[in-house]
Short mmCIF file of C-alpha atoms and ligand atoms in Angstrom, two decimals:
data_model
loop_
_atom_site.label_atom_id
_atom_site.label_comp_id
_atom_site.label_asym_id
_atom_site.label_seq_id
_atom_site.Cartn_x
_atom_site.Cartn_y
_atom_site.Cartn_z
CA MET A 180 11.83 7.44 15.94
CA LYS A 181 14.64 7.54 18.52
CA HIS A 182 15.22 10.82 20.35
CA ILE A 183 18.20 12.76 19.03
CA GLU A 184 20.17 15.29 21.06
CA ILE A 185 21.71 18.38 19.51
CA ALA A 186 24.79 19.57 21.35
CA LYS A 187 26.17 22.99 20.47
CA THR A 188 28.89 23.11 23.08
CA VAL A 189 31.85 20.97 24.07
CA ALA A 190 30.45 20.69 27.61
CA GLN A 191 27.08 19.42 26.33
CA VAL A 192 28.49 16.71 24.10
CA ARG A 193 30.94 15.62 26.80
CA ALA A 194 28.09 15.26 29.33
CA LEU A 195 26.00 13.17 26.90
CA VAL A 196 28.92 10.89 26.05
CA LYS A 197 29.82 10.51 29.73
CA GLN A 198 26.29 9.38 30.50
CA ALA A 199 26.38 6.82 27.67
CA ARG A 200 29.71 5.55 28.91
CA THR A 201 28.43 5.00 32.45
CA GLN A 202 25.78 2.77 30.81
CA GLY A 203 28.63 0.72 29.34
CA LYS A 204 28.06 1.91 25.79
CA ARG A 205 30.76 1.99 23.13
CA ILE A 206 31.00 5.37 21.42
CA GLY A 207 31.19 5.91 17.65
CA LEU A 208 32.09 9.25 16.06
CA VAL A 209 31.37 10.31 12.47
CA PRO A 210 33.10 13.64 11.74
CA THR A 211 31.44 15.62 8.90
CA MET A 212 31.08 19.12 7.53
CA GLY A 213 27.33 18.64 6.99
CA ALA A 214 25.26 18.96 3.79
CA LEU A 215 24.76 15.28 4.46
CA HIS A 216 24.18 12.72 1.70
CA ALA A 217 24.09 8.93 1.30
CA GLY A 218 27.88 8.73 1.66
CA HIS A 219 27.66 10.22 5.15
CA VAL A 220 24.68 7.98 5.97
CA SER A 221 26.76 4.89 5.13
CA LEU A 222 29.26 5.98 7.80
CA MET A 223 26.44 6.48 10.33
CA GLU A 224 25.10 3.01 9.53
CA ALA A 225 28.53 1.46 10.01
CA ALA A 226 28.84 3.36 13.30
CA ALA A 227 25.41 2.16 14.47
CA LYS A 228 26.41 -1.44 13.69
CA GLN A 229 29.79 -1.33 15.38
CA THR A 230 29.09 0.87 18.40
CA ASP A 231 26.21 1.56 20.81
CA PHE A 232 26.13 5.37 20.84
CA VAL A 233 26.70 7.38 17.69
CA VAL A 234 27.85 11.00 17.65
CA VAL A 235 27.88 12.86 14.31
CA SER A 236 29.82 16.10 14.31
CA ILE A 237 28.76 18.77 11.83
CA PHE A 238 31.34 21.51 11.60
CA VAL A 239 32.59 23.42 8.58
CA ASN A 240 36.13 23.69 9.86
CA PRO A 241 37.66 27.04 8.88
CA THR A 242 41.25 25.93 9.47
CA GLN A 243 41.18 23.38 6.64
CA PHE A 244 40.15 25.91 3.97
CA GLY A 245 42.67 27.99 2.07
CA PRO A 246 42.14 31.75 1.62
CA ASN A 247 40.75 31.33 -1.92
CA GLU A 248 38.65 28.26 -1.22
CA ASP A 249 34.89 27.84 -0.71
CA PHE A 250 34.62 28.23 3.11
CA THR A 251 31.95 30.94 2.99
CA LYS A 252 29.86 29.35 0.26
CA TYR A 253 30.18 25.76 1.55
CA PRO A 254 26.56 24.44 1.90
CA ARG A 255 25.20 24.69 5.44
CA THR A 256 21.92 22.77 5.89
CA LEU A 257 21.75 21.99 9.61
CA ASP A 258 17.98 21.37 9.94
CA ALA A 259 17.91 18.91 7.03
CA ASP A 260 21.11 17.31 8.35
CA VAL A 261 19.56 16.70 11.77
CA ASP A 262 16.61 14.93 10.05
CA VAL A 263 19.04 12.73 8.11
CA CYS A 264 20.88 11.87 11.35
CA GLN A 265 17.66 11.11 13.19
CA LYS A 266 16.47 8.74 10.44
CA ALA A 267 19.85 7.01 10.55
CA GLY A 268 19.45 6.37 14.30
CA VAL A 269 22.17 8.77 15.45
CA ASP A 270 22.17 9.62 19.18
CA VAL A 271 23.85 13.03 19.20
CA VAL A 272 24.57 15.71 16.61
CA PHE A 273 27.48 17.86 17.74
CA ALA A 274 27.20 21.14 15.83
CA PRO A 275 29.51 23.68 17.45
CA SER A 276 30.14 27.22 16.25
CA ALA A 277 33.62 28.25 15.09
CA GLU A 278 33.96 30.24 18.35
CA GLU A 279 33.16 27.13 20.38
CA MET A 280 35.83 25.08 18.58
CA TYR A 281 38.39 27.89 18.38
CA PRO A 282 37.66 30.19 21.34
CA SER A 283 41.06 31.81 21.14
CA GLN A 284 43.80 31.93 18.56
CA GLN A 285 44.89 28.34 17.93
CA LEU A 286 48.56 27.96 18.78
CA ALA A 287 48.71 24.16 19.07
CA TRP A 288 48.56 22.23 15.80
CA VAL A 289 48.87 18.59 14.83
CA ASN A 290 50.96 17.95 11.76
CA VAL A 291 51.61 14.71 9.92
CA GLU A 292 54.73 14.96 7.79
CA ARG A 293 55.33 13.82 4.20
CA LEU A 294 51.91 12.23 3.57
CA THR A 295 50.42 15.74 3.67
CA ASP A 296 52.75 17.25 1.05
CA VAL A 297 51.56 15.19 -1.93
CA LEU A 298 48.33 14.77 -3.94
CA CYS A 299 45.77 17.23 -2.49
CA GLY A 300 48.36 18.54 -0.05
CA ALA A 301 50.45 19.87 -2.94
CA SER A 302 47.72 22.27 -4.09
CA ARG A 303 46.09 22.87 -0.69
CA PRO A 304 48.91 23.91 1.66
CA GLY A 305 47.79 23.75 5.29
CA HIS A 306 44.63 21.80 4.45
CA PHE A 307 45.64 18.59 6.17
CA ARG A 308 47.06 20.43 9.18
CA GLY A 309 43.56 21.83 9.64
CA VAL A 310 42.03 18.37 9.23
CA THR A 311 44.38 16.59 11.64
CA THR A 312 44.03 19.37 14.21
CA VAL A 313 40.23 19.45 14.12
CA CYS A 314 40.03 15.64 14.20
CA THR A 315 42.35 15.56 17.22
CA LYS A 316 40.13 18.14 18.93
CA LEU A 317 37.00 16.11 18.09
CA PHE A 318 38.64 12.89 19.32
CA ASN A 319 39.61 14.62 22.59
CA ILE A 320 36.12 16.09 23.02
CA VAL A 321 34.09 12.96 22.20
CA LEU A 322 36.61 10.25 23.25
CA PRO A 323 35.18 7.72 20.77
CA ASP A 324 36.09 4.04 20.70
CA ILE A 325 35.83 4.13 16.90
CA ALA A 326 35.81 7.04 14.42
CA PHE A 327 34.43 6.45 10.93
CA PHE A 328 35.85 8.00 7.77
CA GLY A 329 35.11 7.58 4.06
CA GLN A 330 37.42 6.15 1.41
CA LYS A 331 36.18 9.07 -0.73
CA ASP A 332 38.84 11.20 0.99
CA ALA A 333 41.50 8.52 0.67
CA GLN A 334 44.48 10.70 1.57
CA GLN A 335 42.66 12.07 4.60
CA ALA A 336 41.88 8.55 5.84
CA ILE A 337 45.51 7.46 5.40
CA ILE A 338 46.80 10.56 7.23
CA ILE A 339 44.33 10.16 10.11
CA LYS A 340 45.25 6.50 10.53
CA ARG A 341 48.94 7.41 10.60
CA MET A 342 48.31 10.22 13.12
CA VAL A 343 46.40 7.85 15.42
CA ALA A 344 49.13 5.22 15.16
CA ASP A 345 52.10 7.59 15.56
CA LEU A 346 50.56 9.50 18.48
CA ASN A 347 49.09 6.45 20.26
CA MET A 348 45.61 7.89 20.19
CA PRO A 349 43.30 5.45 21.99
CA LEU A 350 40.72 4.83 19.28
CA GLU A 351 40.19 2.74 16.17
CA ILE A 352 39.72 4.22 12.70
CA VAL A 353 37.30 2.50 10.34
CA VAL A 354 37.28 3.48 6.66
CA CYS A 355 34.05 2.87 4.70
CA PRO A 356 33.66 2.40 0.90
CA ILE A 357 32.77 5.22 -1.49
CA VAL A 358 29.04 5.70 -2.15
CA ARG A 359 28.33 6.76 -5.75
CA GLU A 360 25.51 8.20 -7.84
CA PRO A 361 24.08 5.79 -10.45
CA SER A 362 26.33 7.58 -12.99
CA GLY A 363 29.40 6.58 -10.98
CA LEU A 364 30.02 10.11 -9.68
CA ALA A 365 31.22 9.89 -6.07
CA MET A 366 28.73 11.53 -3.74
CA SER A 367 30.01 14.78 -2.27
CA SER A 368 28.55 17.84 -0.58
CA ARG A 369 30.28 19.84 -3.32
CA ASN A 370 28.13 18.12 -5.99
CA LYS A 371 25.49 20.66 -4.91
CA TYR A 372 27.52 23.26 -6.85
CA LEU A 373 27.16 21.29 -10.12
CA SER A 374 24.51 21.75 -12.83
CA ASP A 375 22.90 18.62 -14.33
CA GLN A 376 25.21 18.88 -17.33
CA GLN A 377 28.26 19.23 -15.10
CA LYS A 378 27.16 16.16 -13.12
CA GLN A 379 27.02 14.19 -16.37
CA ASP A 380 30.45 15.48 -17.37
CA ALA A 381 31.85 14.62 -13.94
CA ALA A 382 30.99 10.93 -14.48
CA ALA A 383 34.08 10.74 -16.73
CA ILE A 384 36.23 10.92 -13.59
CA TYR A 385 35.01 7.55 -12.34
CA ALA A 386 34.94 6.18 -15.89
CA SER A 387 38.68 6.84 -16.11
CA LEU A 388 39.26 5.08 -12.77
CA GLN A 389 37.21 2.11 -13.98
CA LYS A 390 39.28 1.97 -17.14
CA ALA A 391 42.43 1.81 -14.98
CA GLY A 392 40.84 -0.97 -12.93
CA GLN A 393 40.07 -2.97 -16.09
CA MET A 394 43.58 -2.51 -17.45
CA ILE A 395 45.10 -3.74 -14.19
CA LYS A 396 42.72 -6.71 -14.14
CA SER A 397 43.81 -7.67 -17.63
CA GLY A 398 47.46 -7.64 -16.60
CA ARG A 399 48.80 -4.10 -17.22
CA ARG A 400 51.36 -3.11 -14.62
CA ASP A 401 53.08 -0.02 -16.08
CA ALA A 402 51.72 3.18 -14.58
CA LYS A 403 52.57 5.28 -17.64
CA THR A 404 50.29 3.36 -20.01
CA ILE A 405 47.45 3.32 -17.49
CA LEU A 406 47.77 7.06 -16.82
CA ALA A 407 47.77 7.78 -20.57
CA ALA A 408 44.53 5.83 -21.05
CA MET A 409 42.92 7.65 -18.11
CA ASN A 410 44.01 11.02 -19.45
CA GLN A 411 42.52 10.18 -22.81
CA ILE A 412 39.10 9.56 -21.22
CA LEU A 413 39.29 12.75 -19.14
CA GLN A 414 40.37 14.87 -22.11
CA ARG A 415 37.33 13.72 -24.06
CA THR A 416 35.19 15.76 -21.67
CA GLU A 417 36.11 19.37 -22.30
CA ALA A 418 34.54 20.62 -19.07
CA ILE A 419 37.01 18.63 -16.97
CA GLN A 420 40.28 20.27 -15.98
CA THR A 421 42.47 17.64 -14.38
CA GLU A 422 44.53 18.89 -11.43
CA TYR A 423 46.33 15.59 -10.90
CA ILE A 424 46.15 11.86 -11.50
CA HIS A 425 48.55 9.73 -9.49
CA ILE A 426 49.13 6.05 -9.04
CA VAL A 427 50.72 5.75 -5.61
CA ASP A 428 51.64 3.20 -3.00
CA ALA A 429 48.58 3.16 -0.70
CA ALA A 430 50.61 3.51 2.50
CA ALA A 431 53.50 5.81 1.54
CA LEU A 432 51.58 7.81 -1.12
CA THR A 433 54.67 7.80 -3.33
CA ASP A 434 54.31 7.39 -7.09
CA VAL A 435 54.82 3.90 -8.46
CA GLN A 436 56.06 3.09 -11.94
CA VAL A 437 55.38 -0.64 -11.85
CA LEU A 438 52.24 -1.58 -9.99
CA LYS A 439 52.47 -4.02 -7.10
CA GLY A 440 50.98 -4.42 -3.63
CA GLN A 441 48.17 -2.10 -2.55
CA ILE A 442 47.96 0.95 -4.80
CA LEU A 443 45.76 4.02 -4.81
CA ILE A 444 44.76 5.73 -8.03
CA ALA A 445 43.70 9.24 -7.10
CA ILE A 446 42.28 12.09 -9.17
CA ALA A 447 41.50 15.73 -8.47
CA ALA A 448 39.72 17.68 -11.19
CA LYS A 449 37.81 20.89 -11.60
CA ILE A 450 34.51 21.29 -13.38
CA GLY A 451 33.88 25.00 -13.63
CA SER A 452 35.01 26.28 -10.25
CA THR A 453 34.08 23.06 -8.40
CA ARG A 454 36.97 20.88 -7.31
CA LEU A 455 36.16 17.15 -7.17
CA ILE A 456 38.23 14.21 -5.96
CA ASP A 457 37.85 10.48 -6.50
CA ASN A 458 39.96 7.35 -6.22
CA ILE A 459 40.13 3.58 -6.33
CA LEU A 460 42.15 1.30 -4.12
CA ILE A 461 43.45 -1.87 -5.79
CA ASP A 462 45.34 -4.90 -4.49
CA VAL A 463 47.64 -5.78 -7.33
CA ASP A 464 48.69 -9.42 -7.40
CA VAL A 465 52.12 -9.48 -8.89
P1 AMP B 154 32.81 15.76 4.59
O1 AMP B 154 31.50 16.18 5.19
O2 AMP B 154 32.87 15.94 3.11
O3 AMP B 154 33.99 16.29 5.34
O4 AMP B 154 32.88 14.19 4.77
C1 AMP B 154 32.73 13.59 6.03
C2 AMP B 154 33.09 12.13 5.93
O5 AMP B 154 32.24 11.49 4.99
C3 AMP B 154 34.52 11.93 5.41
O6 AMP B 154 35.13 10.88 6.16
C4 AMP B 154 34.31 11.55 3.98
O7 AMP B 154 35.34 10.74 3.44
C5 AMP B 154 33.01 10.79 4.05
N1 AMP B 154 32.36 10.79 2.74
C6 AMP B 154 32.09 11.86 1.96
N2 AMP B 154 31.56 11.48 0.78
C7 AMP B 154 31.51 10.12 0.81
C8 AMP B 154 31.08 9.11 -0.12
N3 AMP B 154 30.60 9.43 -1.33
N4 AMP B 154 31.17 7.82 0.25
C9 AMP B 154 31.68 7.49 1.47
N5 AMP B 154 32.10 8.38 2.39
C10 AMP B 154 32.02 9.67 2.07
#
């Protein structure tokens, strides 16, 4: 197996990337919070295909968690994660401490307006400011040619793309499809919190998205009817508490009444105390 480097400091990862660059290599970055699963691996594989030197960052970023969220209990499995990265052919794991990333009080923040106020942003104030700030820091540290994100976090991917475009950041963003369990449940590090029963219950989330997909395929265009059918499926599973379901324009993230163009159907729901998100992206031919 290929040798993998583990960088704990900004200086270390910068030196490794610099060396790769002098060899003419193109750099790929996969930002993660660890507890790696097949969804993360799909990003690493895309990175290995499209670039020559893959850096995976593993950092549970404190600034994107709210005060009552799961920052302290978020799964941290660095040794297993390094094995996953090595098997996937990753060159460097960048696993900094919080002190390394935030050595002093952070006074400079990156904020994307409007797109961050809706969907998950409505119930997680400050979350996306933490995400855009840490991604900017990671982009400035690693200087990747391409950074890879998952469609699983659809709003995040849209916000990051907009940030890169609006601020002329010199990299490309590639968004990879959602990897699912056989039940349809989108893979997530937070699935580790779920019991087997809860995992079964959680499959209703994707079932409701599939129902929406079928309705659109068969010609339905009114959001209200589609949302009602989705709600019906979700309500059948008592364990699911829906936080939101929205059908939005995939670029502006504004609600649509009559479906046309590229739309995103996004759900956030709680099972017990675990918050899950899922979505589908559909090109609606008018
Ligand atoms: P996280 O570690 O949860 O912050 O996720 C790191 C990256 O992996 C993000 O860009 C996610 O969108 C992506 N990701 C997480 N789960 C999946 C999945 N099931 N399929 C594809 N990408 C995913």
